[in-house]
Coordinates of C-alpha atoms and ligand atoms in Angstrom, one line a residue:
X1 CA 0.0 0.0 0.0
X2 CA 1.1 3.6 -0.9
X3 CA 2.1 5.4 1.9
X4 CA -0.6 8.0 2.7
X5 CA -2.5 7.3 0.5
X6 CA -5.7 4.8 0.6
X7 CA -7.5 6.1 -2.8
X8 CA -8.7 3.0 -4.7
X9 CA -8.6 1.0 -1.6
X10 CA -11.8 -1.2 -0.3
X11 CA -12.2 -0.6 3.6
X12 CA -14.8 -3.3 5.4
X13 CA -16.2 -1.8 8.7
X14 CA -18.4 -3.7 10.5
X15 CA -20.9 -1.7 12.5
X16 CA -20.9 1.4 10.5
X17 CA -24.3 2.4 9.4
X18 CA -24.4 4.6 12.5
X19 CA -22.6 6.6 15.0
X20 CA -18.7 6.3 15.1
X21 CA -19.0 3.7 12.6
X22 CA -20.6 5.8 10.4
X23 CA -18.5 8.5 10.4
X24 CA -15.1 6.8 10.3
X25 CA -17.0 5.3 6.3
X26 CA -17.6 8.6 5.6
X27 CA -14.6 9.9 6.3
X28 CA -12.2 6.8 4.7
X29 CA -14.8 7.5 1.6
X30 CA -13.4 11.1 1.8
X31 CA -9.8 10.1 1.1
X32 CA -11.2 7.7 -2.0
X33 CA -11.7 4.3 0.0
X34 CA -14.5 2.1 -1.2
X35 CA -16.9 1.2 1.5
X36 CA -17.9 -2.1 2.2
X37 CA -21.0 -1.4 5.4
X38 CA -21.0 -4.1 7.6
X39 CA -24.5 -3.9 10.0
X40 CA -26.5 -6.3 12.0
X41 CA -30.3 -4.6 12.8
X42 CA -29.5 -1.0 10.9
X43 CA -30.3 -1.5 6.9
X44 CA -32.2 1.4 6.4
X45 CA -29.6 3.1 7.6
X46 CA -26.9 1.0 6.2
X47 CA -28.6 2.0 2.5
X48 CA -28.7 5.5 3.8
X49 CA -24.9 5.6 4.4
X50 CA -24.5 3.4 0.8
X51 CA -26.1 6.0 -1.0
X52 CA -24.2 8.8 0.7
X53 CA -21.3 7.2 -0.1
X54 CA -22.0 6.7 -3.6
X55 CA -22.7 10.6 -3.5
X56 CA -19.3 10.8 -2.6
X57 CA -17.7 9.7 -5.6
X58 CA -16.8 6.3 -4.4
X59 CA -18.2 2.5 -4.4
X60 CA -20.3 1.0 -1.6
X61 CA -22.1 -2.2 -0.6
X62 CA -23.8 -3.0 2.3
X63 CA -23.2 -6.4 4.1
X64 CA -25.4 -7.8 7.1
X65 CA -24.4 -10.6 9.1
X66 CA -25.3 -10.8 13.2
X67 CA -21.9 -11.5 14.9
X68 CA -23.9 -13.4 17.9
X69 CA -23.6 -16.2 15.6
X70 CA -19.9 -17.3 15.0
X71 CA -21.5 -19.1 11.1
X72 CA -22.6 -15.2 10.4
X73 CA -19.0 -14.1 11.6
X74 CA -17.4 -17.0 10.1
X75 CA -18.6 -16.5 6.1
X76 CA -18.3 -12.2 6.8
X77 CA -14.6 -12.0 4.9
X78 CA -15.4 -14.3 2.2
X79 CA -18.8 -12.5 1.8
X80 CA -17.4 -8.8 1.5
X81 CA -14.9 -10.2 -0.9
X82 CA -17.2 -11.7 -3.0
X83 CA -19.7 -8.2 -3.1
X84 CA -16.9 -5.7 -3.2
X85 CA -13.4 -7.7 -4.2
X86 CA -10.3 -7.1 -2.9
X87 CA -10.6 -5.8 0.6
X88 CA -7.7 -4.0 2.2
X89 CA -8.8 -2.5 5.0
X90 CA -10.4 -4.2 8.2
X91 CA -12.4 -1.7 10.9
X92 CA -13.5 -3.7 14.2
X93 CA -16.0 -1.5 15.1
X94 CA -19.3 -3.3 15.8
X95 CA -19.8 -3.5 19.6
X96 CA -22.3 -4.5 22.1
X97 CA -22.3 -2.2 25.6
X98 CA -24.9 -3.6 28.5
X99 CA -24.5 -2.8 32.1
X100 CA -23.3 -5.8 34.7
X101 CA -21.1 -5.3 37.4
X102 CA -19.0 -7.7 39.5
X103 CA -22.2 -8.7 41.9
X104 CA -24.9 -9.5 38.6
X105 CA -22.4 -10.3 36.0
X106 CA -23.5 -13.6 33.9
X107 CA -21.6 -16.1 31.8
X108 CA -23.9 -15.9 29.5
X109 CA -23.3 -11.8 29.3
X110 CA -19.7 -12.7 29.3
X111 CA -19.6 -14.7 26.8
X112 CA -21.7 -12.8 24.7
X113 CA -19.5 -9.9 25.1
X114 CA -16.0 -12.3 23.9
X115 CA -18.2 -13.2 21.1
X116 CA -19.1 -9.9 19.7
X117 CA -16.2 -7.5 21.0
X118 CA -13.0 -9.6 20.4
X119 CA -13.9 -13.4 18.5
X120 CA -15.3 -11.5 15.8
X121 CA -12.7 -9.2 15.4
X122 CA -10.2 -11.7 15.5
X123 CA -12.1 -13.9 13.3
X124 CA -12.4 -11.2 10.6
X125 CA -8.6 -10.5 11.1
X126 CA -7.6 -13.9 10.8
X127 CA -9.6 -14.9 7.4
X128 CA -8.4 -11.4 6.4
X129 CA -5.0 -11.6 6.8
X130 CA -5.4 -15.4 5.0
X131 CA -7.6 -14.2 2.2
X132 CA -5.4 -11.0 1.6
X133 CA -2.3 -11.2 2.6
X134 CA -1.6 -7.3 3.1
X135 CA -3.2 -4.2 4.4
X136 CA -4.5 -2.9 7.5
X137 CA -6.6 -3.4 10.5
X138 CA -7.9 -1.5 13.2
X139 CA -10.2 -2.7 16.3
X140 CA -11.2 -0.1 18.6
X141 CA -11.1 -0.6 22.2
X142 CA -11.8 1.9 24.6
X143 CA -10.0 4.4 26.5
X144 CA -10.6 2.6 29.7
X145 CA -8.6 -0.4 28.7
X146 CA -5.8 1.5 30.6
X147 CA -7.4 0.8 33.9
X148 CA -11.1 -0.7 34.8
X149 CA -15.0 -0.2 33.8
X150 CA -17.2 -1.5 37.3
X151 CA -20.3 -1.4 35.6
X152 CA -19.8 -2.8 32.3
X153 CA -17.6 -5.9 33.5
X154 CA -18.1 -8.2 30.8
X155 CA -17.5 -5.5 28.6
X156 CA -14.7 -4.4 29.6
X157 CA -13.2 -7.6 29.9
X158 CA -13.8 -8.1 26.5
X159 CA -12.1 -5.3 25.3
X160 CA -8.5 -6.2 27.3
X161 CA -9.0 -9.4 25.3
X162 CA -9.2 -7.2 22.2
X163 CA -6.3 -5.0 23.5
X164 CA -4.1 -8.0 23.8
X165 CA -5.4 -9.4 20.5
X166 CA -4.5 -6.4 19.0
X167 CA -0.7 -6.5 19.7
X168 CA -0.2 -10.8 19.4
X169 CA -2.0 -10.1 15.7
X170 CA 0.4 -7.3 14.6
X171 CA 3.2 -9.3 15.3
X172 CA 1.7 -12.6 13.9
X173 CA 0.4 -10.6 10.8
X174 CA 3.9 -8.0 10.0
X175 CA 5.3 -7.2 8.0
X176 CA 2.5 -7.1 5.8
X177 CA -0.3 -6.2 7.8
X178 CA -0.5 -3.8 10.2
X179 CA -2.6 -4.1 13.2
X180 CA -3.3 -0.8 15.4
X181 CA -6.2 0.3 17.8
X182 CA -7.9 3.1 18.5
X183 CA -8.9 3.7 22.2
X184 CA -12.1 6.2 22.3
X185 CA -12.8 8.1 25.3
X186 CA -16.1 10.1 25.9
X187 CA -17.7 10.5 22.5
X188 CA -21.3 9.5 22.2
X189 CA -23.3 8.9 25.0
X190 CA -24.4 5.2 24.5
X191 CA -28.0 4.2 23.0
X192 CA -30.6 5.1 25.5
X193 CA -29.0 7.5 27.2
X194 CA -29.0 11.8 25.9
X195 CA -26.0 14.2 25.2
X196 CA -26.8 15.4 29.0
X197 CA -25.3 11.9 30.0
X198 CA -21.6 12.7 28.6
X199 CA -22.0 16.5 29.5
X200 CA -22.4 15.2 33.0
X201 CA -19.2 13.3 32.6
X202 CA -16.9 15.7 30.9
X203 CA -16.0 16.7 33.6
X204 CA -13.8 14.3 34.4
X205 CA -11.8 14.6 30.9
X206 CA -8.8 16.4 31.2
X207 CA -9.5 18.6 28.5
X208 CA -12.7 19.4 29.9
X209 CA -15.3 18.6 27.1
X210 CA -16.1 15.1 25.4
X211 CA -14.5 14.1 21.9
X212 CA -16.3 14.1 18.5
X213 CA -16.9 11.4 16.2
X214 CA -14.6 13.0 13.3
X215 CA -11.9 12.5 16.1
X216 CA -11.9 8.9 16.3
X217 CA -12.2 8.5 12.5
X218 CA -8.9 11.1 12.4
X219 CA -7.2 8.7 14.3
X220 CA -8.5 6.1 12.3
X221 CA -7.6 7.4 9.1
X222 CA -4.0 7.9 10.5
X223 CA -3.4 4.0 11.4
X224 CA -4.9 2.8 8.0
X225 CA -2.2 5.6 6.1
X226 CA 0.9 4.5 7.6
X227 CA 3.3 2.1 6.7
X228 CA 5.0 1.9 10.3
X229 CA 2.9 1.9 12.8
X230 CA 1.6 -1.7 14.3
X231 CA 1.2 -2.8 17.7
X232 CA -0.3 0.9 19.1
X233 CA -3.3 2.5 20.8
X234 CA -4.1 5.9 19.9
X235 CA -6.1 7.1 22.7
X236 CA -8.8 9.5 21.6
X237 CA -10.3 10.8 24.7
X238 CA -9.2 14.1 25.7
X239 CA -6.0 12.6 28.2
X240 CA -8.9 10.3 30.2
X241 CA -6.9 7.2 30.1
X242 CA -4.1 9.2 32.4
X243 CA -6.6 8.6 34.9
X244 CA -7.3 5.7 34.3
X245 CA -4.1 4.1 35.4
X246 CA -4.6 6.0 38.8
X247 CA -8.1 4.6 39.0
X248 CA -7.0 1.2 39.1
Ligands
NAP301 N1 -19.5 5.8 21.9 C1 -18.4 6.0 22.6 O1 -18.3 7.1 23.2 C2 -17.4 5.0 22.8 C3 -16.5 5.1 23.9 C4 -15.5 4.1 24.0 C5 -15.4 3.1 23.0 N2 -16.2 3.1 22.0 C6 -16.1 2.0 21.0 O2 -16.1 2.6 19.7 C7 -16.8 1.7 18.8 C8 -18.0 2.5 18.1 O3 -18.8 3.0 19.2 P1 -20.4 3.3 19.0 O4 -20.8 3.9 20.3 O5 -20.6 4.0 17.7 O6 -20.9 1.8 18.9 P2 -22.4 1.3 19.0 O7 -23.3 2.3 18.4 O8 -22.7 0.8 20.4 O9 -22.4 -0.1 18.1 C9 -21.9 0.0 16.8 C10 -22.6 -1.1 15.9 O10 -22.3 -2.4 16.4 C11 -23.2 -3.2 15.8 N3 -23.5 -4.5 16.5 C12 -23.9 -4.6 17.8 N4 -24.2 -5.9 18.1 C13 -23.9 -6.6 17.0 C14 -23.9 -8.0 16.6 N5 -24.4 -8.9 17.5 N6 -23.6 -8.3 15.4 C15 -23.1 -7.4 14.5 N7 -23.0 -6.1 14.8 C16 -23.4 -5.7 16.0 C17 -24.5 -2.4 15.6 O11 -25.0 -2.5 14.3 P3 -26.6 -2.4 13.9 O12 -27.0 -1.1 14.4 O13 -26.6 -2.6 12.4 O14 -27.3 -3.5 14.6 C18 -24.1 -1.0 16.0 O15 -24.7 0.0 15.2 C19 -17.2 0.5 19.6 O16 -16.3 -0.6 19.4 C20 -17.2 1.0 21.0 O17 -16.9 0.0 22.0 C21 -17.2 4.0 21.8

């Protein structure tokens, strides 16, 4: 791959027909990256993006496939390839975020959390990296990776998985693919709650105000344009994570 440049390239990003996911299609699409839109419950949204991103000058499928069942996760690769050809971009950005804590938390939550937030990225990486060959992955984690989250245990558990995943698949894949992260802090409030849920917690940012979608895509768009970068988390959320290691 051309340094900087990802013009011509096909990008797969699972969970993108809304929020972060979204925007990090729209902005790869800026660049010149075909768009293959991974979703699970969102396809009139999913067409919505397609279309946007055919406005945009560039190609665009959409592909569904519902990652709490490993066949669905399985066939995804094989299935993007097929619709759009060559991919050379992975995004892990589908996620599921319920509440549990150390007193409620279920098996069955936890593993439906592994399932969703790290086998299926590592699934996807793995068939990509054996399909492809070369190119570039990103999973995104969260910001609180660098210490704890007590009330979304399985989740969080899932994404040190992830985080670990991340590096043992950069050096398994190199030096052909690269494998980075991208670690957001406080950017949308999650689905159910309103903005006035991470106004209430900015707070507690450093820089005193939650990030922006276009942040996380920025930092996106930087791991999938360079050639020597694997192995890292770029933390996106406003210097959070310094906390975090304190709050541990
Ligand atoms: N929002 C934040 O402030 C924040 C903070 C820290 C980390 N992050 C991370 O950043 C990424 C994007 O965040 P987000 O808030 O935009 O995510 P989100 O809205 O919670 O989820 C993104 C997409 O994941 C897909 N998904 C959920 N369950 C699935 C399943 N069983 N099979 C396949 N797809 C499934 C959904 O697709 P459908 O809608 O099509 O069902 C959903 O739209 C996530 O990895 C998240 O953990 C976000």
């Amino acid at each position: 791959m051309v340094r900087g440049s990802i013009r011509g390239k096909t990008a797969l990003i699972t969970g993108s027909a809304r929020r972060i996911g979204r925007c990090i299609a729209l902005a790869l699409a800026d660049e010149g990256a075909n768009i293959v839109a991974h979703y699970n419950t969102s396809p009139a949204e999913a067409e919505e993006l397609a279309g946007e991103l055919a406005g945009r000058g560039v190609d665009a499928w959409t592909v569904q496939a519902d990652f709490d069942r490993r066949d669905e996760i399985d066939l995804l690769i094989d299935r993007a390839v097929e619709r759009a050809g060559p991919v050379d971009i992975l995004v892990n950005n589908a996620s599921i975020f319920p509440s549990d804590n150390l007193e409620n938390v279920t098996f069955e939550s936890v593993v439906e959390n592994l399932q969703v937030n790290a086998w299926a990225p590592f699934v996807l990486s793995r068939a990509f990296a054996k399909r492809m060959g070369r190119g570039r992955i990103v999973n995104l984690l969260d910001s609180r990776v660098s210490g704890y989250d007590w009330s979304h245990a399985a989740y969080i558990w899932s994404k040190h998985v992830l985080a670990v995943m991340t590096r043992m698949t950069a050096l398994e894949f190199a030096p052909d693919i690269t494998v980075n992260a991208v670690a957001p802090g406080l950017i949308l409030p999650p689905p159910g709650k309103d903005e006035s849920y991470i106004e209430r917690l900015a707070g507690t940012v450093p820089l005193k105000r939650h990030g922006e979608p276009e942040d996380v895509a920025d930092a996106v768009l930087y791991l999938v344009k360079s050639d020597f970068v694997t192995g890292e988390v770029i933390y996106v959320d406003g210097g959070r994570h310094l906390k975090e290691y304190t709050n541990g």
